[in-house]
Coordinates of C-alpha atoms and ligand atoms in Angstrom, one line a residue:
M13 CA -25.0 5.2 72.3
K14 CA -28.5 4.4 70.9
I15 CA -29.7 4.0 67.3
L16 CA -33.3 5.5 66.8
I17 CA -35.1 3.9 63.8
L18 CA -38.2 6.1 62.8
D19 CA -40.4 4.2 60.3
D20 CA -44.3 4.0 60.2
D21 CA -44.1 0.3 58.9
P22 CA -43.6 -2.0 61.5
F23 CA -42.3 -4.7 59.1
V24 CA -39.6 -2.3 58.0
L25 CA -38.8 -1.5 61.7
K26 CA -38.3 -5.2 62.5
L27 CA -36.2 -5.6 59.3
L28 CA -34.0 -3.0 60.2
S29 CA -33.5 -4.1 63.5
I30 CA -32.5 -7.6 62.6
Q31 CA -30.2 -6.4 59.9
L32 CA -28.4 -3.7 62.3
R33 CA -27.9 -6.5 64.9
S34 CA -26.3 -8.8 62.3
L35 CA -23.6 -6.2 61.5
G36 CA -22.5 -6.5 65.1
L37 CA -23.4 -3.3 66.9
R38 CA -21.7 -3.4 70.1
R39 CA -18.4 -3.5 68.4
R40 CA -19.0 -0.5 66.3
G41 CA -19.9 1.4 69.2
F42 CA -23.8 1.4 69.4
F43 CA -25.5 -0.3 72.3
E44 CA -29.2 -0.2 71.8
L45 CA -31.8 -0.1 69.1
V46 CA -34.8 2.2 69.6
P47 CA -37.6 1.3 67.2
C48 CA -40.2 4.1 66.7
E49 CA -43.6 4.3 64.4
R50 CA -44.3 8.0 64.7
G51 CA -42.4 11.1 64.2
H52 CA -44.1 12.8 67.3
L53 CA -42.9 10.0 69.7
A54 CA -39.4 10.1 68.3
V55 CA -39.6 14.1 68.8
A56 CA -40.7 13.3 72.6
L57 CA -38.2 10.9 73.2
L58 CA -35.3 13.2 72.4
E59 CA -36.9 16.3 74.0
A60 CA -37.1 14.1 77.3
G61 CA -33.5 14.4 76.9
H62 CA -32.4 10.7 75.4
E63 CA -28.9 12.5 74.1
D64 CA -27.0 9.3 73.9
V65 CA -29.2 8.8 70.8
G66 CA -26.0 8.8 68.2
M67 CA -27.5 7.7 65.2
I68 CA -31.1 8.0 63.7
L69 CA -32.4 6.3 60.7
C70 CA -35.6 8.2 59.4
D71 CA -38.2 7.2 56.7
L72 CA -39.1 10.3 54.5
Q73 CA -42.5 9.0 53.6
M74 CA -44.7 8.7 56.9
P75 CA -48.4 9.8 57.2
E76 CA -48.3 12.0 60.1
M77 CA -44.9 13.8 60.2
D78 CA -42.9 13.2 57.0
G79 CA -39.0 12.9 57.2
V80 CA -38.3 16.7 56.3
E81 CA -40.7 17.8 59.2
F82 CA -38.9 15.4 61.2
V83 CA -35.6 16.9 60.4
R84 CA -37.0 20.5 61.1
H85 CA -37.8 19.0 64.7
L86 CA -34.2 17.6 65.1
V87 CA -32.8 21.1 64.5
R88 CA -35.2 22.5 67.0
V89 CA -34.2 20.1 69.8
G90 CA -30.5 20.6 69.1
Y91 CA -29.8 16.7 68.0
Q92 CA -26.2 16.3 67.5
G93 CA -26.0 13.1 66.4
G94 CA -25.8 11.5 62.9
V95 CA -29.0 11.0 60.5
V96 CA -29.5 8.4 57.6
L97 CA -32.5 9.0 55.4
V98 CA -34.1 5.8 54.2
S99 CA -36.8 6.0 51.5
G100 CA -38.7 4.0 48.8
E101 CA -38.9 7.4 46.6
D102 CA -36.6 7.8 43.6
E103 CA -33.2 8.8 44.1
R104 CA -33.6 12.5 43.4
V105 CA -36.2 13.1 46.2
L106 CA -33.9 11.2 48.6
M107 CA -31.0 13.4 47.4
S108 CA -32.8 16.7 47.9
A109 CA -34.1 15.4 51.4
Q110 CA -30.5 14.8 52.1
R111 CA -29.5 18.4 51.1
V112 CA -32.3 19.8 53.2
A113 CA -30.8 18.2 56.1
K114 CA -27.4 19.1 55.5
A115 CA -28.5 22.8 54.9
H116 CA -29.9 22.6 58.5
G117 CA -26.3 21.7 59.7
L118 CA -27.3 18.2 60.2
K119 CA -24.6 15.5 60.2
V120 CA -26.0 13.3 57.2
L121 CA -24.5 10.1 57.2
G122 CA -26.1 8.8 54.2
A123 CA -29.2 7.9 52.3
L124 CA -30.6 4.4 52.0
Q125 CA -32.9 3.4 49.1
K126 CA -35.6 1.0 50.0
P127 CA -35.3 -2.1 50.1
V128 CA -32.2 -1.7 52.1
T129 CA -29.2 -4.2 51.5
P130 CA -26.9 -5.5 54.4
E131 CA -24.1 -4.0 52.4
H132 CA -25.5 -0.7 52.3
L133 CA -26.2 -0.6 56.0
R134 CA -22.7 -1.7 56.7
Q135 CA -21.2 1.1 54.6
V136 CA -23.3 3.6 56.4
L137 CA -22.4 2.1 59.8
D138 CA -18.7 2.5 58.8
E139 CA -19.5 6.2 57.9
A140 CA -20.5 6.7 61.3
L141 CA -17.9 5.0 63.1
L142 CA -15.4 7.5 61.2
D143 CA -17.5 10.5 62.1
N144 CA -18.2 9.5 65.8
P145 CA -15.3 11.1 67.8
A146 CA -16.3 8.8 70.8
V147 CA -15.7 5.9 69.0
A148 CA -12.6 7.2 66.7
S149 CA -10.6 7.9 69.7
R150 CA -10.5 4.2 70.5
P151 CA -7.2 2.6 70.8
D152 CA -7.4 0.7 67.7
Q153 CA -6.5 4.0 65.6
T154 CA -3.1 3.4 66.6
A155 CA -0.8 1.8 63.9
Y156 CA -1.1 -1.9 62.8
E157 CA 1.5 -4.4 63.3
P158 CA 3.2 -5.7 59.9
D159 CA 2.2 -9.6 61.2
E160 CA -1.5 -8.5 61.4
L161 CA -1.5 -7.0 58.1
R162 CA 0.4 -10.2 56.7
R163 CA -2.4 -12.3 58.2
A164 CA -5.1 -10.1 56.8
I165 CA -3.6 -10.6 53.2
D166 CA -3.3 -14.1 53.3
G167 CA -6.6 -14.7 55.2
G168 CA -8.7 -12.7 52.5
E169 CA -9.5 -10.0 54.7
L170 CA -8.9 -7.2 52.0
V171 CA -11.7 -6.4 49.5
N172 CA -12.0 -4.0 46.8
Y173 CA -14.3 -1.1 46.5
Y174 CA -14.9 0.4 43.1
Q175 CA -15.5 4.0 41.9
P176 CA -16.6 4.8 38.5
K177 CA -14.8 7.3 36.1
V178 CA -17.4 9.0 33.9
E179 CA -17.1 10.9 30.8
L180 CA -17.5 14.9 31.2
A181 CA -19.0 15.4 27.9
S182 CA -21.5 12.3 27.9
G183 CA -21.8 11.2 31.4
E184 CA -20.9 7.7 30.0
V185 CA -19.3 5.3 32.3
C186 CA -15.8 4.5 31.1
G187 CA -14.2 2.7 33.8
M188 CA -14.0 1.5 37.6
E189 CA -11.3 2.1 39.9
A190 CA -10.3 -0.4 42.6
L191 CA -9.9 0.9 46.1
V192 CA -8.7 -1.7 48.5
R193 CA -10.4 -1.7 52.1
W194 CA -9.4 -4.0 54.9
R195 CA -12.4 -5.5 56.5
H196 CA -11.0 -6.0 60.0
P197 CA -12.5 -8.6 62.3
V198 CA -12.8 -6.1 65.2
D199 CA -12.5 -2.5 63.8
G200 CA -14.7 -2.7 60.7
L201 CA -13.8 -1.3 57.3
V202 CA -10.3 0.1 57.2
M203 CA -9.4 2.8 54.8
P204 CA -6.2 2.4 52.9
D205 CA -4.7 5.4 54.1
R206 CA -4.2 3.2 57.4
F207 CA -2.2 0.4 55.8
I208 CA -0.8 1.2 52.2
G209 CA 2.1 3.1 54.0
L210 CA 2.7 0.4 56.3
A211 CA 2.7 -2.0 53.7
E212 CA 5.1 -0.1 51.6
E213 CA 7.5 0.1 54.5
C214 CA 7.5 -3.5 55.6
G215 CA 7.5 -5.3 51.9
L216 CA 3.8 -6.4 51.8
I217 CA 2.7 -3.9 49.2
E218 CA 3.4 -6.3 46.4
G219 CA 1.3 -8.8 48.3
I220 CA -1.4 -6.4 48.4
A221 CA -1.1 -5.8 44.7
R222 CA -1.4 -9.8 43.9
V223 CA -4.7 -9.9 45.8
V224 CA -6.3 -6.7 44.6
L225 CA -5.3 -7.2 41.0
P226 CA -6.8 -10.4 40.4
A227 CA -10.1 -9.6 42.3
A228 CA -10.6 -6.5 40.1
L229 CA -10.0 -8.5 36.8
R230 CA -12.3 -11.3 38.0
Q231 CA -14.9 -8.3 38.8
G232 CA -14.2 -6.9 35.7
R233 CA -14.9 -9.8 33.8
Q234 CA -18.4 -10.1 35.3
W235 CA -19.1 -6.6 34.6
H236 CA -18.2 -7.7 30.6
D237 CA -20.6 -10.7 31.2
A238 CA -23.3 -8.7 32.2
G239 CA -22.9 -6.3 29.1
H240 CA -20.8 -3.5 31.1
M241 CA -17.8 -3.0 29.2
V242 CA -16.0 -0.6 31.6
D243 CA -12.3 -0.5 31.9
V244 CA -10.9 -1.5 35.1
A245 CA -8.2 0.6 37.0
V246 CA -6.1 -0.8 39.8
N247 CA -3.6 1.4 42.1
V248 CA 0.0 0.3 42.1
S249 CA 2.6 1.6 44.2
M250 CA 6.1 2.3 42.7
G251 CA 7.4 0.0 45.3
T252 CA 5.4 -3.0 44.0
L253 CA 7.6 -2.4 40.7
C254 CA 10.5 -4.1 41.9
S255 CA 9.7 -7.5 40.6
L256 CA 10.7 -7.9 37.2
D257 CA 8.2 -10.5 36.9
F258 CA 5.4 -8.2 37.7
P259 CA 4.2 -7.6 33.9
D260 CA 4.0 -11.4 33.4
F261 CA 1.9 -12.0 36.8
V262 CA -0.6 -9.4 35.4
A263 CA -0.9 -11.2 31.9
E264 CA -1.3 -14.5 33.4
Q265 CA -4.0 -13.1 35.8
A266 CA -5.7 -11.4 33.2
Q267 CA -5.7 -14.4 30.6
Q268 CA -6.8 -16.8 33.2
V269 CA -9.9 -14.8 34.1
G270 CA -10.4 -13.7 30.4
F271 CA -10.1 -9.9 30.8
P272 CA -8.6 -8.0 27.7
L273 CA -5.4 -6.3 28.9
A274 CA -6.1 -3.3 27.0
Q275 CA -8.9 -2.6 29.3
L276 CA -6.8 -2.8 32.3
M277 CA -5.4 0.5 33.5
L278 CA -2.9 0.8 36.2
E279 CA -2.8 3.8 38.2
I280 CA 0.9 4.4 39.4
T281 CA 1.3 6.1 42.9
E282 CA 4.8 7.1 43.7
S283 CA 5.6 5.9 47.1
Q284 CA 7.9 8.0 49.4
L285 CA 10.5 5.2 49.1
M286 CA 13.3 5.4 46.7
T287 CA 13.3 2.3 44.6
D288 CA 15.3 1.3 41.5
P289 CA 14.2 3.4 38.6
R290 CA 15.7 1.1 36.1
S291 CA 13.6 -1.7 37.0
Q292 CA 10.6 0.6 37.0
L293 CA 11.3 1.8 33.7
D294 CA 11.7 -1.9 32.6
I295 CA 8.2 -3.0 34.4
L296 CA 6.3 -0.3 33.1
T297 CA 7.6 -0.2 29.5
R298 CA 6.9 -4.1 29.4
L299 CA 3.4 -3.6 30.7
R300 CA 2.8 -1.1 28.0
L301 CA 3.8 -3.6 25.7
K302 CA 1.4 -6.0 26.7
Q303 CA -1.4 -3.1 26.1
V304 CA -1.8 -2.3 29.6
R305 CA -2.7 1.5 29.9
L306 CA -0.6 3.5 32.6
S307 CA -1.9 6.4 34.5
V308 CA -0.2 9.1 36.7
D309 CA -2.0 9.3 39.9
D310 CA -2.5 12.2 42.1
F311 CA -0.8 14.5 39.8
G312 CA 0.6 17.7 41.3
T313 CA 1.0 16.5 44.8
G314 CA 4.9 16.4 44.4
Y315 CA 5.3 12.5 44.5
S316 CA 4.6 12.5 40.8
C317 CA 7.1 14.7 39.2
M318 CA 7.9 16.1 35.7
A319 CA 10.8 13.7 35.2
Q320 CA 8.0 10.7 35.6
L321 CA 6.0 12.3 32.8
R322 CA 9.0 12.7 30.7
D323 CA 10.5 9.2 30.8
L324 CA 7.5 6.7 31.6
P325 CA 5.0 5.8 28.9
F326 CA 1.7 7.1 30.7
D327 CA -1.4 7.3 28.9
E328 CA -3.5 9.2 31.4
L329 CA -3.1 11.8 33.9
K330 CA -5.2 12.2 37.0
V331 CA -5.2 15.6 38.8
D332 CA -5.2 15.2 42.6
R333 CA -8.4 16.1 44.1
G334 CA -6.6 18.8 46.2
F335 CA -7.0 21.0 42.8
V336 CA -10.3 19.9 41.8
H337 CA -12.8 20.4 44.5
R338 CA -13.5 24.2 44.9
A339 CA -11.5 25.1 41.9
A340 CA -14.4 27.2 40.5
I341 CA -14.3 29.4 43.7
D342 CA -10.6 29.4 44.1
P343 CA -8.4 31.1 41.7
S344 CA -5.1 29.5 42.7
L345 CA -6.6 26.0 42.6
R346 CA -8.1 26.6 39.1
A347 CA -4.9 28.1 37.8
I348 CA -3.1 24.8 38.6
L349 CA -6.1 22.6 37.6
E350 CA -5.9 24.1 34.1
A351 CA -2.1 24.3 34.0
S352 CA -2.1 20.4 34.7
L353 CA -4.9 19.8 32.1
G354 CA -3.0 21.5 29.4
L355 CA 0.3 19.8 30.2
A356 CA -1.5 16.4 30.0
R357 CA -3.2 17.4 26.4
Q358 CA 0.3 18.6 25.4
L359 CA 2.0 15.3 26.0
G360 CA -1.4 13.4 24.3
L361 CA -2.5 12.0 27.8
K362 CA -6.3 11.6 28.7
T363 CA -7.1 13.5 31.8
V364 CA -9.3 12.6 34.9
A365 CA -10.2 15.0 37.5
E366 CA -10.4 13.5 41.0
G367 CA -12.2 14.7 44.0
V368 CA -15.4 15.9 41.8
E369 CA -17.8 16.5 44.7
D370 CA -20.4 19.0 43.7
Q371 CA -22.1 20.7 40.9
E372 CA -19.7 23.6 40.9
D373 CA -16.7 21.1 40.3
W374 CA -18.5 19.4 37.8
D375 CA -19.7 22.5 35.8
L376 CA -16.2 24.1 35.9
L377 CA -14.6 20.9 34.6
R378 CA -17.0 20.9 31.6
T379 CA -15.7 24.2 30.4
T380 CA -11.9 23.0 31.0
G381 CA -12.0 20.3 28.4
C382 CA -11.0 17.7 30.9
D383 CA -11.9 14.0 29.6
L384 CA -12.9 12.2 32.6
A385 CA -14.5 13.0 36.2
Q386 CA -14.4 10.8 39.6
G387 CA -15.6 11.9 42.9
Y388 CA -18.5 11.8 45.4
L389 CA -20.7 13.6 43.2
V390 CA -20.9 10.7 40.6
S391 CA -20.4 8.0 43.4
R392 CA -18.4 7.0 46.5
P393 CA -16.6 3.9 46.2
M394 CA -18.9 0.9 46.5
P395 CA -18.7 -3.0 46.7
G396 CA -18.5 -4.5 43.2
A397 CA -21.8 -6.4 43.7
D398 CA -23.5 -2.6 43.7
V399 CA -22.1 -1.4 40.4
A400 CA -24.6 -2.9 38.4
V401 CA -27.6 -1.3 40.0
W402 CA -25.6 2.0 40.4
I403 CA -25.0 1.9 36.7
K404 CA -28.6 1.7 36.0
R405 CA -29.6 4.6 38.2
W406 CA -26.8 6.7 36.9
E407 CA -28.2 6.3 33.4
S408 CA -31.2 8.7 34.4
R409 CA -29.1 11.0 36.5
R410 CA -26.3 11.8 33.9
V411 CA -28.8 13.0 31.6
E412 CA -29.3 16.0 33.7
L413 CA -25.5 16.4 34.4
V414 CA -24.9 16.7 30.9
T415 CA -27.5 19.0 29.6
Ligands
C2E8 P1 -6.3 7.6 45.0 O1 -5.9 6.4 44.2 O2 -5.9 8.8 44.5 O3 -7.8 7.2 45.1 C1 -8.7 8.3 45.4 C2 -9.1 8.5 46.8 O4 -9.9 9.5 46.9 C3 -9.7 7.1 47.4 O5 -9.7 7.2 48.9 C4 -11.3 7.7 47.1 O6 -12.2 7.2 47.9 C5 -11.1 9.1 47.6 N1 -12.2 10.1 47.0 C6 -12.8 9.8 45.8 N2 -13.6 10.7 45.4 C7 -13.7 11.7 46.5 C8 -14.2 12.8 46.4 O7 -15.0 13.5 45.7 N3 -13.4 13.9 47.6 C9 -12.8 13.1 48.5 N4 -12.5 14.0 49.4 N5 -12.2 12.2 48.3 C10 -12.6 11.3 47.3 P2 -9.1 5.9 49.4 O8 -10.1 4.6 48.8 O9 -9.4 6.0 51.0 O10 -7.7 5.5 49.0 C11 -6.8 6.4 49.3 C12 -5.6 6.3 48.3 O11 -5.0 4.7 48.7 C13 -5.7 5.8 47.2 O12 -5.6 7.3 46.4 C14 -4.6 4.9 46.7 O13 -3.3 6.1 46.4 C15 -4.5 4.3 47.6 N6 -4.7 2.9 47.4 C16 -6.1 2.5 47.6 N7 -6.1 1.1 47.0 C17 -4.9 0.6 46.8 C18 -4.4 -0.5 46.3 O14 -5.0 -1.6 46.0 N8 -2.8 -0.7 46.2 C19 -2.1 0.5 46.4 N9 -0.8 0.5 46.3 N10 -2.6 1.9 47.1 C20 -4.0 1.9 47.1
MG9 MG1 -5.9 6.0 42.4
MG10 MG1 -5.4 9.8 43.3

């Protein structure tokens, strides 16, 4: 499969080509780059039947044919691959161009702000991988072996991405949730759904927590040093909560990097495995005594039950994304969402809605009294190094969302 790069600036063409190559195209299922300086030429190429173009990186601002016009041509020629919009214009222009392309039914893989960083480009490629059926059906979609995962944990292949939690009333950024990814040497970025279950089954989940947590605390300290006083949230499977020394480990790590425990939130997800409820209660209570806050994750999915809420010292409840996205147009989702929020309120818990994907989700939540929102509308999970820049951009976007 080929990647077509369309930009009127030859320097940008060269730069993007170098960046794409250095990311290792071949093992991501792409084999050739086709640089192009003019929209008409690109259209002609596609019309001539170069149907093996699987991805197009397209600049928005071009003298003869701009990106939006080009998108129209893509629809006309029946282009089926992915599209990435690239622009030096401000974020809102980029977003609305993205909406145009989506409204035309094109597969929009992402939007890149110039200057394009290698990390952003890598994210987009990873997305393309997930979206591409030819690539997705590769044999590596099969399960990983415990040994391979163990080596990855020890070898530093796990990296944290971060997704913001923002206040619905003010738009203020309150926290960052660490979401682990496996930077696999061959398969690229592997999502947690593909290895957390395995880790739980073969006793590696605690090993993951012992990598993710220190990294998140270090990152949190860096944000604090830069003046962003956000909380940091880390996911913890119930399965991790077997070692009675876990609270001491958490406290030591936080002390080592100088991150305040009161700004750490642990999101507890219940694993399918039955573990010892007595030690869980012991561990969670001791964490709470150390000022760490606790959140019940994925509320409403059945794994997290009423008995947990009754027995455990939680501070926050996260309504599962399955009851959030589309709740404005689906009365049964909305009923469950509102009941969950009501329950949390009566128990004195802060509420977070996950999976806030569009404006309708956001607008509904603002009427429900839910405290915080998290989801693609606000931001996708991103590498820690991108957060400071994201916060700066969010400052201008949030005004629009809260007025
Ligand atoms: P979670 O803690 O409920 O995290 C939210 C998941 O929803 C994340 O997927 C996130 O990328 C995704 N998400 C966020 N916003 C949206 C949205 O608007 N729409 C949709 N459709 N999805 C959204 P991710 O990163 O793949 O993580 C999946 C799950 O893996 C997490 O669910 C969490 O249970 C688990 N996990 C992630 N990192 C860790 C970890 O370090 N330790 C443990 N034990 N579990 C982890
Ligand atoms: Mg979570
Ligand atoms: Mg969740």
